[in-house]
CSV table of C-alpha atoms in Angstrom, one decimal:
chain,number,residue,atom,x,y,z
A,1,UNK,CA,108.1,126.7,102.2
A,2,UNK,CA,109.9,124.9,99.5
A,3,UNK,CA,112.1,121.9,100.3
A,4,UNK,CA,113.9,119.4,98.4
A,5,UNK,CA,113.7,116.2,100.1
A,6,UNK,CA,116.5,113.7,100.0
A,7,UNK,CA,115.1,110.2,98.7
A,8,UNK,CA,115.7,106.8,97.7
A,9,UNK,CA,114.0,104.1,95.6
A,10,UNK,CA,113.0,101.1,97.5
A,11,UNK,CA,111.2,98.6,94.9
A,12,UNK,CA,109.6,101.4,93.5
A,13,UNK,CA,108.7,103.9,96.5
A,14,UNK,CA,110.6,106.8,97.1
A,15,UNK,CA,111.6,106.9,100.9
A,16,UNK,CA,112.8,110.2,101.9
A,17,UNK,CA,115.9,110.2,103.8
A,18,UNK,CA,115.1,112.0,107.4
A,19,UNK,CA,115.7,111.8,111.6
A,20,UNK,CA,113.1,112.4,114.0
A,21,UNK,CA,114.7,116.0,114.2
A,22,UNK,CA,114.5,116.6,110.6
A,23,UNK,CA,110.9,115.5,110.0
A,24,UNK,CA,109.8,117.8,112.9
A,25,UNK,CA,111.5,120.8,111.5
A,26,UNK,CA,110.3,119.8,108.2
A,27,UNK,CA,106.4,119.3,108.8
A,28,UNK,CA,106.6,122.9,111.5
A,29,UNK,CA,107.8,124.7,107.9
A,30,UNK,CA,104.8,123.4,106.2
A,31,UNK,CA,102.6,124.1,109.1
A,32,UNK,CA,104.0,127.9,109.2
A,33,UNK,CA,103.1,128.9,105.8
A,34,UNK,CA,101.4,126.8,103.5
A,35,UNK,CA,98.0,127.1,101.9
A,36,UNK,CA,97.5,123.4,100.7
A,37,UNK,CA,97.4,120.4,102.1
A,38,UNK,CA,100.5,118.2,102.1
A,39,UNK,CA,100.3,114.8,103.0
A,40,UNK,CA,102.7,112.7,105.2
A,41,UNK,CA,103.0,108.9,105.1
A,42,UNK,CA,105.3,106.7,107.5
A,43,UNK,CA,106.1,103.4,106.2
A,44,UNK,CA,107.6,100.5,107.4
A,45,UNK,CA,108.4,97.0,105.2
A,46,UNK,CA,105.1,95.8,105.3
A,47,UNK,CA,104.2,99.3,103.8
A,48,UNK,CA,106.8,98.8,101.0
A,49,UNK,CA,105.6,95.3,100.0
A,50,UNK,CA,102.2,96.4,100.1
A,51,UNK,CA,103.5,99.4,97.1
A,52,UNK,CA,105.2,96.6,95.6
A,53,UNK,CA,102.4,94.4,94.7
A,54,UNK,CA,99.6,97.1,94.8
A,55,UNK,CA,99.6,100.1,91.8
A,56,UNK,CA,97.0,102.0,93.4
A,57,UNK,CA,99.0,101.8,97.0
A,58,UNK,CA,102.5,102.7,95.3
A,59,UNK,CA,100.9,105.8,93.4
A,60,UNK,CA,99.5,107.0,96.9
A,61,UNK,CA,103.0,106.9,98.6
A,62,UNK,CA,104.8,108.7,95.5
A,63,UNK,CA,101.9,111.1,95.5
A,64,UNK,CA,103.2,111.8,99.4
A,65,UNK,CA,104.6,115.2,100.0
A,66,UNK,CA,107.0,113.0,102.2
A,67,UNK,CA,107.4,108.9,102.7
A,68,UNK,CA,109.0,108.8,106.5
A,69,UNK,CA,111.2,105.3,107.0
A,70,UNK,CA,109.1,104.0,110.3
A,71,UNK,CA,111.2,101.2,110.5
A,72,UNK,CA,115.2,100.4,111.0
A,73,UNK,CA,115.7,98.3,107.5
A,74,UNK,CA,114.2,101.0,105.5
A,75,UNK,CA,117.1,103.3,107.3
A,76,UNK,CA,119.6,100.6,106.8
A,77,UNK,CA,119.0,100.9,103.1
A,78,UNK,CA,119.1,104.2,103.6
A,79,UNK,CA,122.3,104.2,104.9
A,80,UNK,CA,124.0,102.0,102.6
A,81,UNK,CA,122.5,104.4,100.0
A,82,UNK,CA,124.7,107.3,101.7
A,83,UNK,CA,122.3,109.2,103.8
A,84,UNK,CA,124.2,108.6,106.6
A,85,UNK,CA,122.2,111.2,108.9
A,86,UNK,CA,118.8,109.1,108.5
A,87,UNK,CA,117.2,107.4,110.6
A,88,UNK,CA,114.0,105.6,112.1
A,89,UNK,CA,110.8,108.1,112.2
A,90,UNK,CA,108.6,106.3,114.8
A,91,UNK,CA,105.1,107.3,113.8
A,92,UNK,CA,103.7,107.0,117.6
A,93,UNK,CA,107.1,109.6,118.7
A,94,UNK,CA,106.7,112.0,115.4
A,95,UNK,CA,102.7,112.4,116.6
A,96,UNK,CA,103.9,113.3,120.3
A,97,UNK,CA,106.4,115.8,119.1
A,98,UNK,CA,104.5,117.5,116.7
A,99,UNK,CA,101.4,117.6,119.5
A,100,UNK,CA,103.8,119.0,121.8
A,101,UNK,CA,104.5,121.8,119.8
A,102,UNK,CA,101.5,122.4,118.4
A,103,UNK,CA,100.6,122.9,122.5
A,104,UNK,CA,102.8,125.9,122.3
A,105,UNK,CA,102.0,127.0,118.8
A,106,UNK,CA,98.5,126.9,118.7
A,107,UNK,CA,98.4,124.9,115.7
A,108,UNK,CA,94.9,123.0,115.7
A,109,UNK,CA,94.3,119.5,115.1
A,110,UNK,CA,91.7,116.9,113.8
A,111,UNK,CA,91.7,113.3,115.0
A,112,UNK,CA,90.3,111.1,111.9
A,113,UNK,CA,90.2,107.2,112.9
A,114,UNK,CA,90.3,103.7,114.8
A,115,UNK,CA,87.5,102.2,116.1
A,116,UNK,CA,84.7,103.8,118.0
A,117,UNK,CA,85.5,106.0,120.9
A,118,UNK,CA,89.0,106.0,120.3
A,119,UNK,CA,89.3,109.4,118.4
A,120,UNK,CA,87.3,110.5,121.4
A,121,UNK,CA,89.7,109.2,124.1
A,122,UNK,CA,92.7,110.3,122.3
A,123,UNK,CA,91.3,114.1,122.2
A,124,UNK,CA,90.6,113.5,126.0
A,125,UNK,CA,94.5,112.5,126.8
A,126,UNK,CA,96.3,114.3,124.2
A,127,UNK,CA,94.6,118.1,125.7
A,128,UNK,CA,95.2,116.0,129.3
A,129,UNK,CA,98.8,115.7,128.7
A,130,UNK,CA,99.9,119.1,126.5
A,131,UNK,CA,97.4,121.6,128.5
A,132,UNK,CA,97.0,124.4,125.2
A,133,UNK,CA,96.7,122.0,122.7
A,134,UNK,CA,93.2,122.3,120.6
A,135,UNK,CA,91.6,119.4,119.0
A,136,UNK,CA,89.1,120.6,117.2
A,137,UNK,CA,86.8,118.0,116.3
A,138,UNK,CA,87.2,113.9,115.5
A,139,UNK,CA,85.6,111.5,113.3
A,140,UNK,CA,85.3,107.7,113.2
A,141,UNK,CA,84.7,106.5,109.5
A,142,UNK,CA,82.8,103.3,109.1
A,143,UNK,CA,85.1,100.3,108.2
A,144,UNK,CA,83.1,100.2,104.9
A,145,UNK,CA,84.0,102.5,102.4
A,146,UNK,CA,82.1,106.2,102.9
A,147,UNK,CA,78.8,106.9,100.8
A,148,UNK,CA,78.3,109.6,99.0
A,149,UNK,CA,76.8,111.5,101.6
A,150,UNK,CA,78.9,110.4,103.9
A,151,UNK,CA,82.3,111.8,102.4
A,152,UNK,CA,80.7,115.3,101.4
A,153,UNK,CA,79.9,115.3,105.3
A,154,UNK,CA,83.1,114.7,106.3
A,155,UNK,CA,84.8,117.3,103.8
A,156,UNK,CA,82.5,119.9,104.8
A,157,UNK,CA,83.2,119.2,108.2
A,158,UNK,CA,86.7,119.7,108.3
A,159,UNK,CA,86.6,122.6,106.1
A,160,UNK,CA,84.2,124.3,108.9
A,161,UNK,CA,86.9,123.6,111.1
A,162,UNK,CA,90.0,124.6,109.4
A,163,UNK,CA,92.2,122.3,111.3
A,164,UNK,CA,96.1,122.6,110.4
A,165,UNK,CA,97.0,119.1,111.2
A,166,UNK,CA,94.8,115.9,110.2
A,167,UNK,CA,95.9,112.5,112.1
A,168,UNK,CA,94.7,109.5,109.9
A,169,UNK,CA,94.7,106.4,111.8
A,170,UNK,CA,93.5,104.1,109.9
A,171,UNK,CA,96.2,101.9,109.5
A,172,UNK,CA,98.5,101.4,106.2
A,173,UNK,CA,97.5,101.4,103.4
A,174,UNK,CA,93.9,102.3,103.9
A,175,UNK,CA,95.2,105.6,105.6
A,176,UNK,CA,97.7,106.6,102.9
A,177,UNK,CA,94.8,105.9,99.8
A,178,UNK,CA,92.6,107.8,101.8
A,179,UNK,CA,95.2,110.9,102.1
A,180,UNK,CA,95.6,110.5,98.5
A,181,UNK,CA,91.9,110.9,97.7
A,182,UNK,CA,91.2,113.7,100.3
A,183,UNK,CA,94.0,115.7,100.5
A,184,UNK,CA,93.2,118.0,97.7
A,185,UNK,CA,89.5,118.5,99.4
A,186,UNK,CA,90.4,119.5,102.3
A,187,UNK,CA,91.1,122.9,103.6
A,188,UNK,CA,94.1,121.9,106.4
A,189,UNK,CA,97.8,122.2,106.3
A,190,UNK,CA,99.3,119.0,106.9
A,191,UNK,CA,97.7,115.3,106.9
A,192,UNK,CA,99.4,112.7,109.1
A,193,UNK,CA,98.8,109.3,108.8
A,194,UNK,CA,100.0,107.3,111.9
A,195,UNK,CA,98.5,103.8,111.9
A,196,UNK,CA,98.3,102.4,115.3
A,197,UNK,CA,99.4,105.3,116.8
A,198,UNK,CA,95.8,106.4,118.2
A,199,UNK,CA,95.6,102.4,119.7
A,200,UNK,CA,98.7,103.2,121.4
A,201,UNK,CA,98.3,106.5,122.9
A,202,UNK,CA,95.1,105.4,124.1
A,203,UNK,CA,96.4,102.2,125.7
């Protein structure tokens, strides 16, 4: 599916221009019929600064497939920019949603993230509360960055398991540089990163 995303510059990011409603029907086209991976980011200000002051964190979000405003002053700007329609995409919310449908669809789903166990507990809730949804595996990296070994495990894994939708949670930016790095290894659909969303939903 080919979309052109509305977008604005905020120092040097582009932020596309979506609603809750409109990044759900966006990232269920994706998920109906493509055959690489896209990548999703949600940023807030802190996100932004981060770009701002970090080349290696602003080429990750510009490499996005879509930059989602988590965060009313980035749809503020927004507004004032003339995307009047916009507004706050709540990274916690979008993953619910999307789980939600992905219940009923039978889209699959990887949980890659927070600290140990929590990946665990949020496959545990998440099949609790949508009976029909299918995670298919999780993974807790190390905080450390992965060895060699370590990263060819991981890719092989998830290409065994040919999940459509990978949640990062490793919090910004660490989540978005490791989309950038891994999206183009990994046979999936769509890759989510939702910071302290898995935290949340686990309570």
């Amino acid at each position: 599916m080919t979309t052109t995303l509305p977008k604005f510059n905020v120092l040097g990011t582009a932020v596309a221009a979506l609603n809750p409603e409109s990044a759900i029907q966006l990232i269920s086209g994706w998920l109906s019929g493509e055959t690489t991976c896209r990548y999703v980011s949600v940023v807030d200000v802190h996100c932004i600064m981060q770009s701002h002051r970090r080349f290696e964190v602003r080429a990750a979000y510009n490499l996005a497939d879509a930059c989602m405003p988590d965060g009313m002053p980035l749809t503020w700007v927004g507004r004032l920019r003339g995307h009047h329609s916009m507004d706050r995409v709540y990274g916690p919310d979008l993953m619910l949603a999307l789980l939600e449908r992905a219940s009923r669809s039978c889209h699959t789903n990887f949980f890659l993230g927070g600290a140990p166990g929590v990946a665990d507990e949020l496959k545990v809730r998440m099949e609790r509360r949508f009976p029909g949804l299918n995670v298919v595996g999780t993974y807790t990296p190390p905080f450390r960055p992965l060895t060699d070994e370590e990263r060819e495990g991981l890719v092989r894994t998830i290409n065994e398991l040919r999940p459509d939708l990978v949640w990062v949670g490793l919090g910004a930016p660490k989540q978005d540089l490791f989309m950038a790095e891994f999206h183009k290894l990994l046979n999936c659909k769509v890759m989510i990163g939702v910071g302290a969303a898995f935290d949340f939903h686990t309570g």
